[in-house]
PDB file of C-alpha atoms and ligand atoms in Angstrom:
ATOM      1  CA  MET A1004      -9.376 -36.335   0.652  1.00  0.00           C
ATOM      2  CA  LEU A1005      -9.579 -37.499  -3.164  1.00  0.00           C
ATOM      3  CA  LYS A1006      -7.680 -40.837  -3.973  1.00  0.00           C
ATOM      4  CA  SER A1007      -5.267 -38.684  -6.277  1.00  0.00           C
ATOM      5  CA  ASN A1008      -4.598 -35.088  -6.973  1.00  0.00           C
ATOM      6  CA  LYS A1009      -6.085 -35.294 -10.516  1.00  0.00           C
ATOM      7  CA  LEU A1010      -9.083 -32.936 -10.769  1.00  0.00           C
ATOM      8  CA  GLY A1011     -12.111 -33.766 -12.919  1.00  0.00           C
ATOM      9  CA  ASN A1012     -11.504 -30.517 -15.014  1.00  0.00           C
ATOM     10  CA  SER A1013      -8.369 -29.614 -16.839  1.00  0.00           C
ATOM     11  CA  ASN A1014      -8.862 -25.871 -16.289  1.00  0.00           C
ATOM     12  CA  PHE A1015      -9.355 -23.472 -13.539  1.00  0.00           C
ATOM     13  CA  LEU A1016     -11.268 -20.417 -14.908  1.00  0.00           C
ATOM     14  CA  SER A1017     -13.927 -20.181 -12.267  1.00  0.00           C
ATOM     15  CA  SER A1018     -14.420 -21.446  -8.673  1.00  0.00           C
ATOM     16  CA  LEU A1019     -17.024 -23.658 -10.155  1.00  0.00           C
ATOM     17  CA  ASP A1020     -14.483 -25.526 -12.347  1.00  0.00           C
ATOM     18  CA  ILE A1021     -13.812 -27.642  -9.290  1.00  0.00           C
ATOM     19  CA  SER A1022     -16.246 -29.646  -7.101  1.00  0.00           C
ATOM     20  CA  SER A1023     -16.802 -29.233  -3.413  1.00  0.00           C
ATOM     21  CA  GLU A1024     -14.695 -32.413  -2.620  1.00  0.00           C
ATOM     22  CA  GLU A1025     -11.925 -30.903  -4.758  1.00  0.00           C
ATOM     23  CA  VAL A1026     -11.837 -27.587  -2.933  1.00  0.00           C
ATOM     24  CA  PHE A1027     -11.479 -29.369   0.331  1.00  0.00           C
ATOM     25  CA  HIS A1028      -8.678 -31.533  -1.165  1.00  0.00           C
ATOM     26  CA  ILE A1029      -6.625 -28.471  -2.610  1.00  0.00           C
ATOM     27  CA  LEU A1030      -6.904 -26.712   0.847  1.00  0.00           C
ATOM     28  CA  GLU A1031      -5.846 -29.909   2.796  1.00  0.00           C
ATOM     29  CA  LEU A1032      -2.930 -30.251   0.261  1.00  0.00           C
ATOM     30  CA  ALA A1033      -2.070 -26.666   0.576  1.00  0.00           C
ATOM     31  CA  LYS A1034      -1.719 -26.989   4.507  1.00  0.00           C
ATOM     32  CA  LYS A1035       0.358 -29.933   4.063  1.00  0.00           C
ATOM     33  CA  LEU A1036       2.714 -28.033   1.633  1.00  0.00           C
ATOM     34  CA  LYS A1037       2.820 -25.253   3.863  1.00  0.00           C
ATOM     35  CA  ASN A1038       3.800 -27.173   6.836  1.00  0.00           C
ATOM     36  CA  ASN A1039       6.352 -29.184   4.761  1.00  0.00           C
ATOM     37  CA  ASP A1040       4.366 -32.494   5.523  1.00  0.00           C
ATOM     38  CA  ILE A1041       4.644 -33.448   1.925  1.00  0.00           C
ATOM     39  CA  ASN A1042       6.993 -32.976  -1.005  1.00  0.00           C
ATOM     40  CA  ILE A1043       5.576 -32.778  -4.458  1.00  0.00           C
ATOM     41  CA  GLU A1044       7.821 -32.396  -7.584  1.00  0.00           C
ATOM     42  CA  PHE A1045       7.210 -31.354 -11.066  1.00  0.00           C
ATOM     43  CA  LYS A1046      10.600 -30.998 -12.455  1.00  0.00           C
ATOM     44  CA  ASN A1047      11.142 -29.123 -15.623  1.00  0.00           C
ATOM     45  CA  LYS A1048       7.476 -28.270 -15.987  1.00  0.00           C
ATOM     46  CA  VAL A1049       6.953 -24.746 -17.121  1.00  0.00           C
ATOM     47  CA  LEU A1050       4.290 -22.379 -16.109  1.00  0.00           C
ATOM     48  CA  GLY A1051       3.511 -19.514 -18.557  1.00  0.00           C
ATOM     49  CA  LEU A1052       2.158 -16.146 -17.213  1.00  0.00           C
ATOM     50  CA  ILE A1053       0.247 -13.589 -19.034  1.00  0.00           C
ATOM     51  CA  PHE A1054      -0.642 -10.458 -17.010  1.00  0.00           C
ATOM     52  CA  ASP A1055      -2.727  -7.928 -19.033  1.00  0.00           C
ATOM     53  CA  LYS A1056      -3.133  -6.147 -15.686  1.00  0.00           C
ATOM     54  CA  SER A1057      -0.782  -5.243 -13.024  1.00  0.00           C
ATOM     55  CA  SER A1058       0.016  -7.841 -10.317  1.00  0.00           C
ATOM     56  CA  THR A1059       2.351  -8.150  -7.203  1.00  0.00           C
ATOM     57  CA  ARG A1060       0.999 -11.134  -5.194  1.00  0.00           C
ATOM     58  CA  THR A1061      -0.457 -13.279  -7.954  1.00  0.00           C
ATOM     59  CA  ARG A1062       2.702 -13.057 -10.209  1.00  0.00           C
ATOM     60  CA  VAL A1063       5.315 -13.618  -7.440  1.00  0.00           C
ATOM     61  CA  SER A1064       3.228 -16.148  -5.654  1.00  0.00           C
ATOM     62  CA  PHE A1065       2.851 -18.302  -8.839  1.00  0.00           C
ATOM     63  CA  GLN A1066       6.573 -17.883  -9.644  1.00  0.00           C
ATOM     64  CA  VAL A1067       7.652 -19.243  -6.133  1.00  0.00           C
ATOM     65  CA  ALA A1068       4.912 -21.906  -6.071  1.00  0.00           C
ATOM     66  CA  MET A1069       6.202 -23.158  -9.369  1.00  0.00           C
ATOM     67  CA  SER A1070       9.993 -23.173  -8.412  1.00  0.00           C
ATOM     68  CA  ARG A1071       9.002 -24.865  -5.067  1.00  0.00           C
ATOM     69  CA  LEU A1072       7.462 -27.714  -7.411  1.00  0.00           C
ATOM     70  CA  GLY A1073      10.924 -27.907  -9.091  1.00  0.00           C
ATOM     71  CA  GLY A1074       9.578 -26.127 -12.263  1.00  0.00           C
ATOM     72  CA  THR A1075      10.180 -22.828 -13.918  1.00  0.00           C
ATOM     73  CA  THR A1076       7.998 -19.652 -15.113  1.00  0.00           C
ATOM     74  CA  ILE A1077       7.928 -17.613 -18.081  1.00  0.00           C
ATOM     75  CA  ASP A1078       6.418 -14.274 -17.483  1.00  0.00           C
ATOM     76  CA  LEU A1079       5.153 -13.015 -20.818  1.00  0.00           C
ATOM     77  CA  ASN A1080       4.943  -9.313 -20.653  1.00  0.00           C
ATOM     78  CA  PRO A1081       2.126  -8.482 -23.036  1.00  0.00           C
ATOM     79  CA  THR A1082       3.759  -5.060 -24.123  1.00  0.00           C
ATOM     80  CA  THR A1083       6.844  -6.819 -25.330  1.00  0.00           C
ATOM     81  CA  SER A1084       5.396  -9.810 -26.809  1.00  0.00           C
ATOM     82  CA  GLN A1085       3.202  -9.925 -30.017  1.00  0.00           C
ATOM     83  CA  ILE A1086       0.090  -9.803 -27.734  1.00  0.00           C
ATOM     84  CA  VAL A1087       0.298  -5.975 -27.803  1.00  0.00           C
ATOM     85  CA  ARG A1088       0.179  -6.113 -31.563  1.00  0.00           C
ATOM     86  CA  GLY A1089      -3.057  -7.883 -31.392  1.00  0.00           C
ATOM     87  CA  GLU A1090      -2.028 -11.425 -32.420  1.00  0.00           C
ATOM     88  CA  PRO A1091      -5.330 -13.393 -32.126  1.00  0.00           C
ATOM     89  CA  ILE A1092      -5.805 -15.365 -28.787  1.00  0.00           C
ATOM     90  CA  LYS A1093      -6.186 -18.453 -30.810  1.00  0.00           C
ATOM     91  CA  ASP A1094      -2.641 -18.293 -32.163  1.00  0.00           C
ATOM     92  CA  THR A1095      -0.970 -17.149 -28.937  1.00  0.00           C
ATOM     93  CA  ALA A1096      -2.847 -19.913 -26.963  1.00  0.00           C
ATOM     94  CA  ARG A1097      -1.951 -22.639 -29.464  1.00  0.00           C
ATOM     95  CA  VAL A1098       1.681 -21.721 -29.672  1.00  0.00           C
ATOM     96  CA  LEU A1099       2.220 -21.198 -25.843  1.00  0.00           C
ATOM     97  CA  SER A1100       0.763 -24.524 -25.116  1.00  0.00           C
ATOM     98  CA  ARG A1101       3.396 -26.097 -27.323  1.00  0.00           C
ATOM     99  CA  TYR A1102       6.119 -24.626 -24.889  1.00  0.00           C
ATOM    100  CA  CYS A1103       4.322 -24.372 -21.465  1.00  0.00           C
ATOM    101  CA  ASP A1104       2.704 -27.180 -19.401  1.00  0.00           C
ATOM    102  CA  VAL A1105       0.280 -24.845 -17.664  1.00  0.00           C
ATOM    103  CA  ILE A1106      -0.728 -21.110 -18.352  1.00  0.00           C
ATOM    104  CA  ALA A1107      -2.036 -18.625 -15.898  1.00  0.00           C
ATOM    105  CA  ILE A1108      -3.683 -15.615 -17.277  1.00  0.00           C
ATOM    106  CA  ARG A1109      -4.871 -12.126 -15.777  1.00  0.00           C
ATOM    107  CA  THR A1110      -7.093 -10.272 -18.182  1.00  0.00           C
ATOM    108  CA  TYR A1111     -10.099  -8.073 -18.443  1.00  0.00           C
ATOM    109  CA  ASN A1112     -12.904  -9.990 -20.132  1.00  0.00           C
ATOM    110  CA  HIS A1113     -13.628 -13.253 -18.813  1.00  0.00           C
ATOM    111  CA  SER A1114     -14.601 -14.334 -22.402  1.00  0.00           C
ATOM    112  CA  ASP A1115     -10.950 -13.753 -23.502  1.00  0.00           C
ATOM    113  CA  LEU A1116      -9.786 -16.081 -20.799  1.00  0.00           C
ATOM    114  CA  GLU A1117     -12.463 -18.788 -21.946  1.00  0.00           C
ATOM    115  CA  GLU A1118     -10.992 -18.336 -25.589  1.00  0.00           C
ATOM    116  CA  TYR A1119      -7.422 -18.931 -24.315  1.00  0.00           C
ATOM    117  CA  SER A1120      -8.655 -22.120 -22.670  1.00  0.00           C
ATOM    118  CA  ARG A1121     -10.746 -23.183 -25.812  1.00  0.00           C
ATOM    119  CA  TRP A1122      -7.393 -23.251 -27.851  1.00  0.00           C
ATOM    120  CA  SER A1123      -4.818 -24.151 -25.320  1.00  0.00           C
ATOM    121  CA  ALA A1124      -3.850 -27.846 -25.283  1.00  0.00           C
ATOM    122  CA  LYS A1125      -2.502 -27.236 -21.651  1.00  0.00           C
ATOM    123  CA  PRO A1126      -4.409 -26.267 -18.491  1.00  0.00           C
ATOM    124  CA  VAL A1127      -5.345 -22.670 -18.150  1.00  0.00           C
ATOM    125  CA  ILE A1128      -5.597 -20.898 -14.818  1.00  0.00           C
ATOM    126  CA  ASN A1129      -7.643 -17.736 -14.132  1.00  0.00           C
ATOM    127  CA  ALA A1130      -5.328 -15.182 -12.528  1.00  0.00           C
ATOM    128  CA  LEU A1131      -8.026 -12.706 -12.295  1.00  0.00           C
ATOM    129  CA  THR A1132     -10.579 -11.383 -14.743  1.00  0.00           C
ATOM    130  CA  ASP A1133     -13.175  -8.696 -14.392  1.00  0.00           C
ATOM    131  CA  LEU A1134     -15.673 -11.512 -13.491  1.00  0.00           C
ATOM    132  CA  GLU A1135     -13.669 -13.700 -10.876  1.00  0.00           C
ATOM    133  CA  HIS A1136     -10.476 -14.190  -8.905  1.00  0.00           C
ATOM    134  CA  PRO A1137     -10.865 -17.916  -7.958  1.00  0.00           C
ATOM    135  CA  CYS A1138      -7.210 -18.467  -6.867  1.00  0.00           C
ATOM    136  CA  GLN A1139      -7.759 -15.552  -4.296  1.00  0.00           C
ATOM    137  CA  ALA A1140     -10.744 -17.417  -2.958  1.00  0.00           C
ATOM    138  CA  LEU A1141      -8.781 -20.557  -2.449  1.00  0.00           C
ATOM    139  CA  ALA A1142      -6.233 -18.521  -0.348  1.00  0.00           C
ATOM    140  CA  ASP A1143      -9.009 -16.670   1.528  1.00  0.00           C
ATOM    141  CA  PHE A1144     -10.677 -19.977   2.567  1.00  0.00           C
ATOM    142  CA  LEU A1145      -7.254 -21.571   3.548  1.00  0.00           C
ATOM    143  CA  THR A1146      -6.746 -18.523   5.862  1.00  0.00           C
ATOM    144  CA  ILE A1147     -10.256 -18.956   7.333  1.00  0.00           C
ATOM    145  CA  LYS A1148      -9.757 -22.738   7.727  1.00  0.00           C
ATOM    146  CA  GLU A1149      -6.510 -22.010   9.567  1.00  0.00           C
ATOM    147  CA  GLU A1150      -8.273 -19.803  12.052  1.00  0.00           C
ATOM    148  CA  PHE A1151     -11.694 -21.659  12.659  1.00  0.00           C
ATOM    149  CA  ILE A1152     -10.529 -25.339  11.856  1.00  0.00           C
ATOM    150  CA  ASP A1153     -13.878 -26.096  10.124  1.00  0.00           C
ATOM    151  CA  PHE A1154     -16.244 -23.856   8.220  1.00  0.00           C
ATOM    152  CA  LYS A1155     -19.507 -24.989  10.044  1.00  0.00           C
ATOM    153  CA  ASN A1156     -20.068 -22.035  12.113  1.00  0.00           C
ATOM    154  CA  VAL A1157     -18.099 -19.264  10.024  1.00  0.00           C
ATOM    155  CA  VAL A1158     -19.974 -16.252   8.932  1.00  0.00           C
ATOM    156  CA  LEU A1159     -18.151 -14.310   6.246  1.00  0.00           C
ATOM    157  CA  THR A1160     -19.126 -10.653   5.585  1.00  0.00           C
ATOM    158  CA  PHE A1161     -17.832  -9.037   2.584  1.00  0.00           C
ATOM    159  CA  ILE A1162     -18.192  -5.303   2.740  1.00  0.00           C
ATOM    160  CA  GLY A1163     -17.719  -3.422  -0.599  1.00  0.00           C
ATOM    161  CA  ASP A1164     -18.007  -3.654  -4.317  1.00  0.00           C
ATOM    162  CA  GLY A1165     -19.722  -6.719  -5.638  1.00  0.00           C
ATOM    163  CA  ASN A1166     -16.629  -7.257  -7.885  1.00  0.00           C
ATOM    164  CA  ASN A1167     -14.538 -10.326  -9.108  1.00  0.00           C
ATOM    165  CA  VAL A1168     -13.331 -11.074  -5.554  1.00  0.00           C
ATOM    166  CA  ALA A1169     -16.804 -11.047  -4.025  1.00  0.00           C
ATOM    167  CA  ASN A1170     -18.078 -13.119  -6.946  1.00  0.00           C
ATOM    168  CA  SER A1171     -15.529 -15.766  -6.145  1.00  0.00           C
ATOM    169  CA  LEU A1172     -15.978 -15.645  -2.445  1.00  0.00           C
ATOM    170  CA  ILE A1173     -19.696 -16.447  -3.138  1.00  0.00           C
ATOM    171  CA  LEU A1174     -18.963 -19.321  -5.344  1.00  0.00           C
ATOM    172  CA  CYS A1175     -16.216 -20.955  -3.312  1.00  0.00           C
ATOM    173  CA  GLY A1176     -18.366 -20.273  -0.231  1.00  0.00           C
ATOM    174  CA  ALA A1177     -21.210 -22.173  -1.812  1.00  0.00           C
ATOM    175  CA  LEU A1178     -19.215 -25.109  -2.589  1.00  0.00           C
ATOM    176  CA  LEU A1179     -17.856 -25.241   1.084  1.00  0.00           C
ATOM    177  CA  GLY A1180     -21.253 -24.417   2.663  1.00  0.00           C
ATOM    178  CA  VAL A1181     -20.133 -21.241   4.353  1.00  0.00           C
ATOM    179  CA  GLU A1182     -22.507 -18.480   5.259  1.00  0.00           C
ATOM    180  CA  VAL A1183     -21.546 -15.517   3.119  1.00  0.00           C
ATOM    181  CA  ARG A1184     -23.035 -12.066   3.389  1.00  0.00           C
ATOM    182  CA  ILE A1185     -22.360  -9.327   0.923  1.00  0.00           C
ATOM    183  CA  ALA A1186     -22.927  -5.782   1.967  1.00  0.00           C
ATOM    184  CA  CYS A1187     -22.680  -3.287  -0.984  1.00  0.00           C
ATOM    185  CA  PRO A1188     -24.373   0.007  -1.938  1.00  0.00           C
ATOM    186  CA  LYS A1189     -27.389  -0.422  -4.171  1.00  0.00           C
ATOM    187  CA  GLY A1190     -26.399  -0.904  -7.800  1.00  0.00           C
ATOM    188  CA  TYR A1191     -22.998  -2.455  -6.800  1.00  0.00           C
ATOM    189  CA  GLU A1192     -24.423  -6.076  -6.140  1.00  0.00           C
ATOM    190  CA  PRO A1193     -22.444  -9.116  -7.335  1.00  0.00           C
ATOM    191  CA  ASN A1194     -22.928 -10.668 -10.744  1.00  0.00           C
ATOM    192  CA  SER A1195     -26.600 -11.806 -11.013  1.00  0.00           C
ATOM    193  CA  SER A1196     -25.635 -15.206 -12.708  1.00  0.00           C
ATOM    194  CA  VAL A1197     -22.896 -15.797 -10.041  1.00  0.00           C
ATOM    195  CA  ILE A1198     -25.708 -15.317  -7.411  1.00  0.00           C
ATOM    196  CA  LYS A1199     -28.037 -17.694  -9.357  1.00  0.00           C
ATOM    197  CA  LYS A1200     -25.425 -20.281  -9.532  1.00  0.00           C
ATOM    198  CA  ALA A1201     -24.618 -19.973  -5.814  1.00  0.00           C
ATOM    199  CA  PHE A1202     -28.146 -20.450  -4.848  1.00  0.00           C
ATOM    200  CA  GLU A1203     -28.292 -23.569  -6.856  1.00  0.00           C
ATOM    201  CA  ILE A1204     -25.507 -24.992  -5.001  1.00  0.00           C
ATOM    202  CA  TYR A1205     -26.226 -24.117  -1.339  1.00  0.00           C
ATOM    203  CA  LYS A1206     -28.433 -26.692   0.230  1.00  0.00           C
ATOM    204  CA  ASP A1207     -29.343 -24.083   2.892  1.00  0.00           C
ATOM    205  CA  LYS A1208     -30.551 -21.058   0.735  1.00  0.00           C
ATOM    206  CA  SER A1209     -30.441 -18.858   3.727  1.00  0.00           C
ATOM    207  CA  LEU A1210     -26.645 -19.054   3.925  1.00  0.00           C
ATOM    208  CA  LEU A1211     -26.224 -16.376   1.117  1.00  0.00           C
ATOM    209  CA  LYS A1212     -27.378 -12.792   1.830  1.00  0.00           C
ATOM    210  CA  ILE A1213     -27.045  -9.725  -0.249  1.00  0.00           C
ATOM    211  CA  THR A1214     -27.691  -6.479   1.648  1.00  0.00           C
ATOM    212  CA  ASN A1215     -27.076  -2.644   1.345  1.00  0.00           C
ATOM    213  CA  ASP A1216     -26.583  -2.348   5.272  1.00  0.00           C
ATOM    214  CA  PRO A1217     -22.912  -2.934   6.457  1.00  0.00           C
ATOM    215  CA  ASN A1218     -23.954  -2.445  10.024  1.00  0.00           C
ATOM    216  CA  LYS A1219     -26.502  -5.358  10.100  1.00  0.00           C
ATOM    217  CA  ALA A1220     -24.338  -7.589   7.830  1.00  0.00           C
ATOM    218  CA  VAL A1221     -21.417  -7.428  10.588  1.00  0.00           C
ATOM    219  CA  VAL A1222     -23.509  -8.646  13.380  1.00  0.00           C
ATOM    220  CA  GLY A1223     -22.589 -12.291  14.098  1.00  0.00           C
ATOM    221  CA  ALA A1224     -19.917 -12.234  11.506  1.00  0.00           C
ATOM    222  CA  ASN A1225     -16.364 -13.803  12.307  1.00  0.00           C
ATOM    223  CA  VAL A1226     -14.603 -12.764   9.048  1.00  0.00           C
ATOM    224  CA  LEU A1227     -14.917  -9.214   7.766  1.00  0.00           C
ATOM    225  CA  TYR A1228     -13.541  -8.975   4.236  1.00  0.00           C
ATOM    226  CA  THR A1229     -13.208  -5.978   1.950  1.00  0.00           C
ATOM    227  CA  ASP A1230     -11.606  -5.115  -1.315  1.00  0.00           C
ATOM    228  CA  VAL A1231     -10.975  -1.782  -3.330  1.00  0.00           C
ATOM    229  CA  TRP A1232     -14.163   0.130  -4.245  1.00  0.00           C
ATOM    230  CA  SER A1233     -12.634   0.674  -7.947  1.00  0.00           C
ATOM    231  CA  SER A1234     -10.961  -2.382  -9.672  1.00  0.00           C
ATOM    232  CA  MET A1235      -8.380  -2.215 -12.252  1.00  0.00           C
ATOM    233  CA  GLY A1236     -10.024  -0.951 -15.291  1.00  0.00           C
ATOM    234  CA  GLU A1237     -12.452   1.175 -13.474  1.00  0.00           C
ATOM    235  CA  GLU A1238     -10.075   4.158 -12.892  1.00  0.00           C
ATOM    236  CA  ASN A1239     -12.626   6.505 -14.607  1.00  0.00           C
ATOM    237  CA  PHE A1240     -15.327   5.557 -12.169  1.00  0.00           C
ATOM    238  CA  LYS A1241     -13.227   6.097  -8.978  1.00  0.00           C
ATOM    239  CA  GLU A1242     -14.399   9.660  -8.064  1.00  0.00           C
ATOM    240  CA  ASN A1243     -18.275   8.563  -8.342  1.00  0.00           C
ATOM    241  CA  LYS A1244     -17.646   5.289  -6.692  1.00  0.00           C
ATOM    242  CA  ASP A1245     -15.763   6.812  -3.523  1.00  0.00           C
ATOM    243  CA  LYS A1246     -18.998   8.858  -2.933  1.00  0.00           C
ATOM    244  CA  ASP A1247     -21.256   5.990  -3.485  1.00  0.00           C
ATOM    245  CA  PHE A1248     -19.365   3.852  -1.088  1.00  0.00           C
ATOM    246  CA  ASP A1249     -19.418   6.209   1.735  1.00  0.00           C
ATOM    247  CA  GLY A1250     -20.373   4.321   4.939  1.00  0.00           C
ATOM    248  CA  PHE A1251     -18.905   1.140   3.660  1.00  0.00           C
ATOM    249  CA  THR A1252     -15.417   1.500   5.194  1.00  0.00           C
ATOM    250  CA  ILE A1253     -14.194  -1.312   7.472  1.00  0.00           C
ATOM    251  CA  ASP A1254     -13.203   0.832  10.608  1.00  0.00           C
ATOM    252  CA  ARG A1255     -12.821   0.102  14.397  1.00  0.00           C
ATOM    253  CA  ASN A1256     -16.603   1.011  14.864  1.00  0.00           C
ATOM    254  CA  LEU A1257     -17.790  -1.579  12.485  1.00  0.00           C
ATOM    255  CA  VAL A1258     -15.310  -4.189  13.573  1.00  0.00           C
ATOM    256  CA  ASN A1259     -16.611  -3.777  17.112  1.00  0.00           C
ATOM    257  CA  LYS A1260     -20.073  -4.777  15.967  1.00  0.00           C
ATOM    258  CA  ALA A1261     -19.035  -8.123  14.689  1.00  0.00           C
ATOM    259  CA  ASN A1262     -18.205 -11.263  16.917  1.00  0.00           C
ATOM    260  CA  GLN A1263     -15.402 -10.914  19.324  1.00  0.00           C
ATOM    261  CA  ASP A1264     -13.233 -13.406  17.567  1.00  0.00           C
ATOM    262  CA  ALA A1265     -13.585 -11.912  14.242  1.00  0.00           C
ATOM    263  CA  ILE A1266     -10.650 -11.741  11.792  1.00  0.00           C
ATOM    264  CA  ILE A1267     -10.021  -9.210   8.937  1.00  0.00           C
ATOM    265  CA  LEU A1268      -9.240 -10.037   5.440  1.00  0.00           C
ATOM    266  CA  HIS A1269      -8.251  -8.035   2.380  1.00  0.00           C
ATOM    267  CA  CYS A1270      -7.061  -9.387  -0.885  1.00  0.00           C
ATOM    268  CA  LEU A1271      -4.702  -6.465  -1.300  1.00  0.00           C
ATOM    269  CA  PRO A1272      -3.720  -4.068  -2.594  1.00  0.00           C
ATOM    270  CA  ALA A1273      -5.506  -1.773  -0.437  1.00  0.00           C
ATOM    271  CA  TYR A1274      -6.457   1.874  -0.569  1.00  0.00           C
ATOM    272  CA  ARG A1275      -5.696   2.622   3.136  1.00  0.00           C
ATOM    273  CA  SER A1276      -8.451   4.977   4.738  1.00  0.00           C
ATOM    274  CA  LYS A1277     -10.871   4.291   1.763  1.00  0.00           C
ATOM    275  CA  GLU A1278     -12.557   0.751   2.156  1.00  0.00           C
ATOM    276  CA  ILE A1279     -10.337  -0.036   5.222  1.00  0.00           C
ATOM    277  CA  THR A1280      -8.731   2.057   7.944  1.00  0.00           C
ATOM    278  CA  ASP A1281      -4.835   1.730   8.694  1.00  0.00           C
ATOM    279  CA  ASP A1282      -5.599   0.675  12.271  1.00  0.00           C
ATOM    280  CA  VAL A1283      -7.847  -2.085  11.125  1.00  0.00           C
ATOM    281  CA  ILE A1284      -5.445  -3.484   8.514  1.00  0.00           C
ATOM    282  CA  ASP A1285      -2.477  -3.504  11.113  1.00  0.00           C
ATOM    283  CA  SER A1286      -4.699  -4.607  14.079  1.00  0.00           C
ATOM    284  CA  SER A1287      -4.239  -7.956  15.959  1.00  0.00           C
ATOM    285  CA  LYS A1288      -7.458  -9.061  14.148  1.00  0.00           C
ATOM    286  CA  SER A1289      -5.871  -8.614  10.840  1.00  0.00           C
ATOM    287  CA  ARG A1290      -4.929 -12.045   8.927  1.00  0.00           C
ATOM    288  CA  ILE A1291      -4.379 -10.140   5.854  1.00  0.00           C
ATOM    289  CA  PHE A1292      -0.583 -10.933   5.420  1.00  0.00           C
ATOM    290  CA  ASP A1293      -1.095 -14.448   6.422  1.00  0.00           C
ATOM    291  CA  GLN A1294      -3.804 -14.442   3.609  1.00  0.00           C
ATOM    292  CA  ALA A1295      -1.231 -13.024   1.068  1.00  0.00           C
ATOM    293  CA  GLU A1296       1.192 -15.883   1.907  1.00  0.00           C
ATOM    294  CA  ASN A1297      -1.542 -18.482   1.592  1.00  0.00           C
ATOM    295  CA  ARG A1298      -1.754 -17.337  -2.170  1.00  0.00           C
ATOM    296  CA  MET A1299       1.529 -19.059  -2.587  1.00  0.00           C
ATOM    297  CA  HIS A1300       0.560 -22.401  -0.804  1.00  0.00           C
ATOM    298  CA  ALA A1301      -3.011 -22.584  -2.336  1.00  0.00           C
ATOM    299  CA  GLN A1302      -1.617 -22.128  -5.752  1.00  0.00           C
ATOM    300  CA  GLN A1303       1.298 -24.768  -5.250  1.00  0.00           C
ATOM    301  CA  ALA A1304      -1.498 -27.195  -4.497  1.00  0.00           C
ATOM    302  CA  LEU A1305      -3.756 -26.038  -7.474  1.00  0.00           C
ATOM    303  CA  LEU A1306      -0.654 -26.323  -9.793  1.00  0.00           C
ATOM    304  CA  ALA A1307       0.011 -29.859  -8.345  1.00  0.00           C
ATOM    305  CA  CYS A1308      -3.301 -31.042  -9.063  1.00  0.00           C
ATOM    306  CA  LEU A1309      -3.506 -29.559 -12.537  1.00  0.00           C
ATOM    307  CA  LEU A1310      -0.006 -31.043 -13.382  1.00  0.00           C
ATOM    308  CA  SER A1311      -1.046 -34.444 -12.340  1.00  0.00           C
TER     309      SER A1311
HETATM  310  N1   CP B1409      -4.658 -10.060  -4.416  1.00  0.00           N
HETATM  311  C1   CP B1409      -3.989 -10.003  -5.755  1.00  0.00           C
HETATM  312  O1   CP B1409      -4.424 -10.622  -6.709  1.00  0.00           O
HETATM  313  O2   CP B1409      -2.933  -9.106  -5.704  1.00  0.00           O
HETATM  314  P1   CP B1409      -2.187  -8.699  -6.969  1.00  0.00           P
HETATM  315  O3   CP B1409      -3.012  -7.789  -7.942  1.00  0.00           O
HETATM  316  O4   CP B1409      -0.781  -7.937  -6.362  1.00  0.00           O
HETATM  317  O5   CP B1409      -1.803  -9.917  -7.831  1.00  0.00           O
HETATM  318  N1  NVA B1410     -10.922  -6.246  -7.316  1.00  0.00           N
HETATM  319  C1  NVA B1410      -9.703  -5.863  -7.556  1.00  0.00           C
HETATM  320  C2  NVA B1410      -8.744  -7.158  -7.052  1.00  0.00           C
HETATM  321  C3  NVA B1410      -7.279  -6.889  -7.181  1.00  0.00           C
HETATM  322  C4  NVA B1410      -6.464  -7.986  -6.629  1.00  0.00           C
HETATM  323  C5  NVA B1410      -9.234  -5.682  -8.993  1.00  0.00           C
HETATM  324  O1  NVA B1410      -9.933  -6.497  -9.843  1.00  0.00           O
HETATM  325  O2  NVA B1410      -8.691  -4.710  -9.271  1.00  0.00           O
END
């Protein structure tokens, strides 16, 4: 554990904005908060939320996490604020950071999130961009840690699109030294600069594998993870992607090829019967709803650190 909750970086735009030691610290703090072993208060602190894309889990888990810290949240709906009129990010960011103590933003271009953080005087959190979903990865590894206690022999296989969720799993997995395998159709590999950065972090380079064969990728895996094939903003590609991802569904057959102790994760929302079958989501191996709950605990810990 770190001596204090203060992080080296004031923003959380990427999984790589925190060190390996800091990820372990946040996970440990999240566990303590979940078990009511610790009480942290940030009375009267205000979290501003900007969601340019839809959200259920991220929005609500941030709101509840902030209220558990004794603070409040303002959910700024872009369609009823001046954001929809096209007010420059540099103006919105400077104004909001005069009112709020921390701001969480979900948007399309990662560069827009970076622009917010450049102009905000207060910490900015990535609540999902097209490139990364680092808050999701914190909850995912918290869920994995609850199951396997440490990460030493964990093999995490992500089957599906090399998207924002996959990118953050790779980066956070690299910080934690977890073996991460990504199985995706050709042409849907994760972001190349994310892969490059991850390889720079891994001491053992063999721990990151990108493959096009889901059947091989699940052998020896104890975490099977998937996400939608078409992310928000990709609605026009849906028909083609559904064809390209044929054979990449997590079904009972694929689960049976993994380790006996394998658990199933999905960040949700899911397209049941596309990337994952009903019976797998609802099976005894599924930790998907614990994972959703853990969004709240992980973000409460993250907020506590960023507000310290
Ligand atoms: N997993 C996740 O981020 O869900 P929401 O889109 O509902 O926030
Ligand atoms: N990859 C998905 C994740 C949703 C939580 C998306 O970006 O739409």
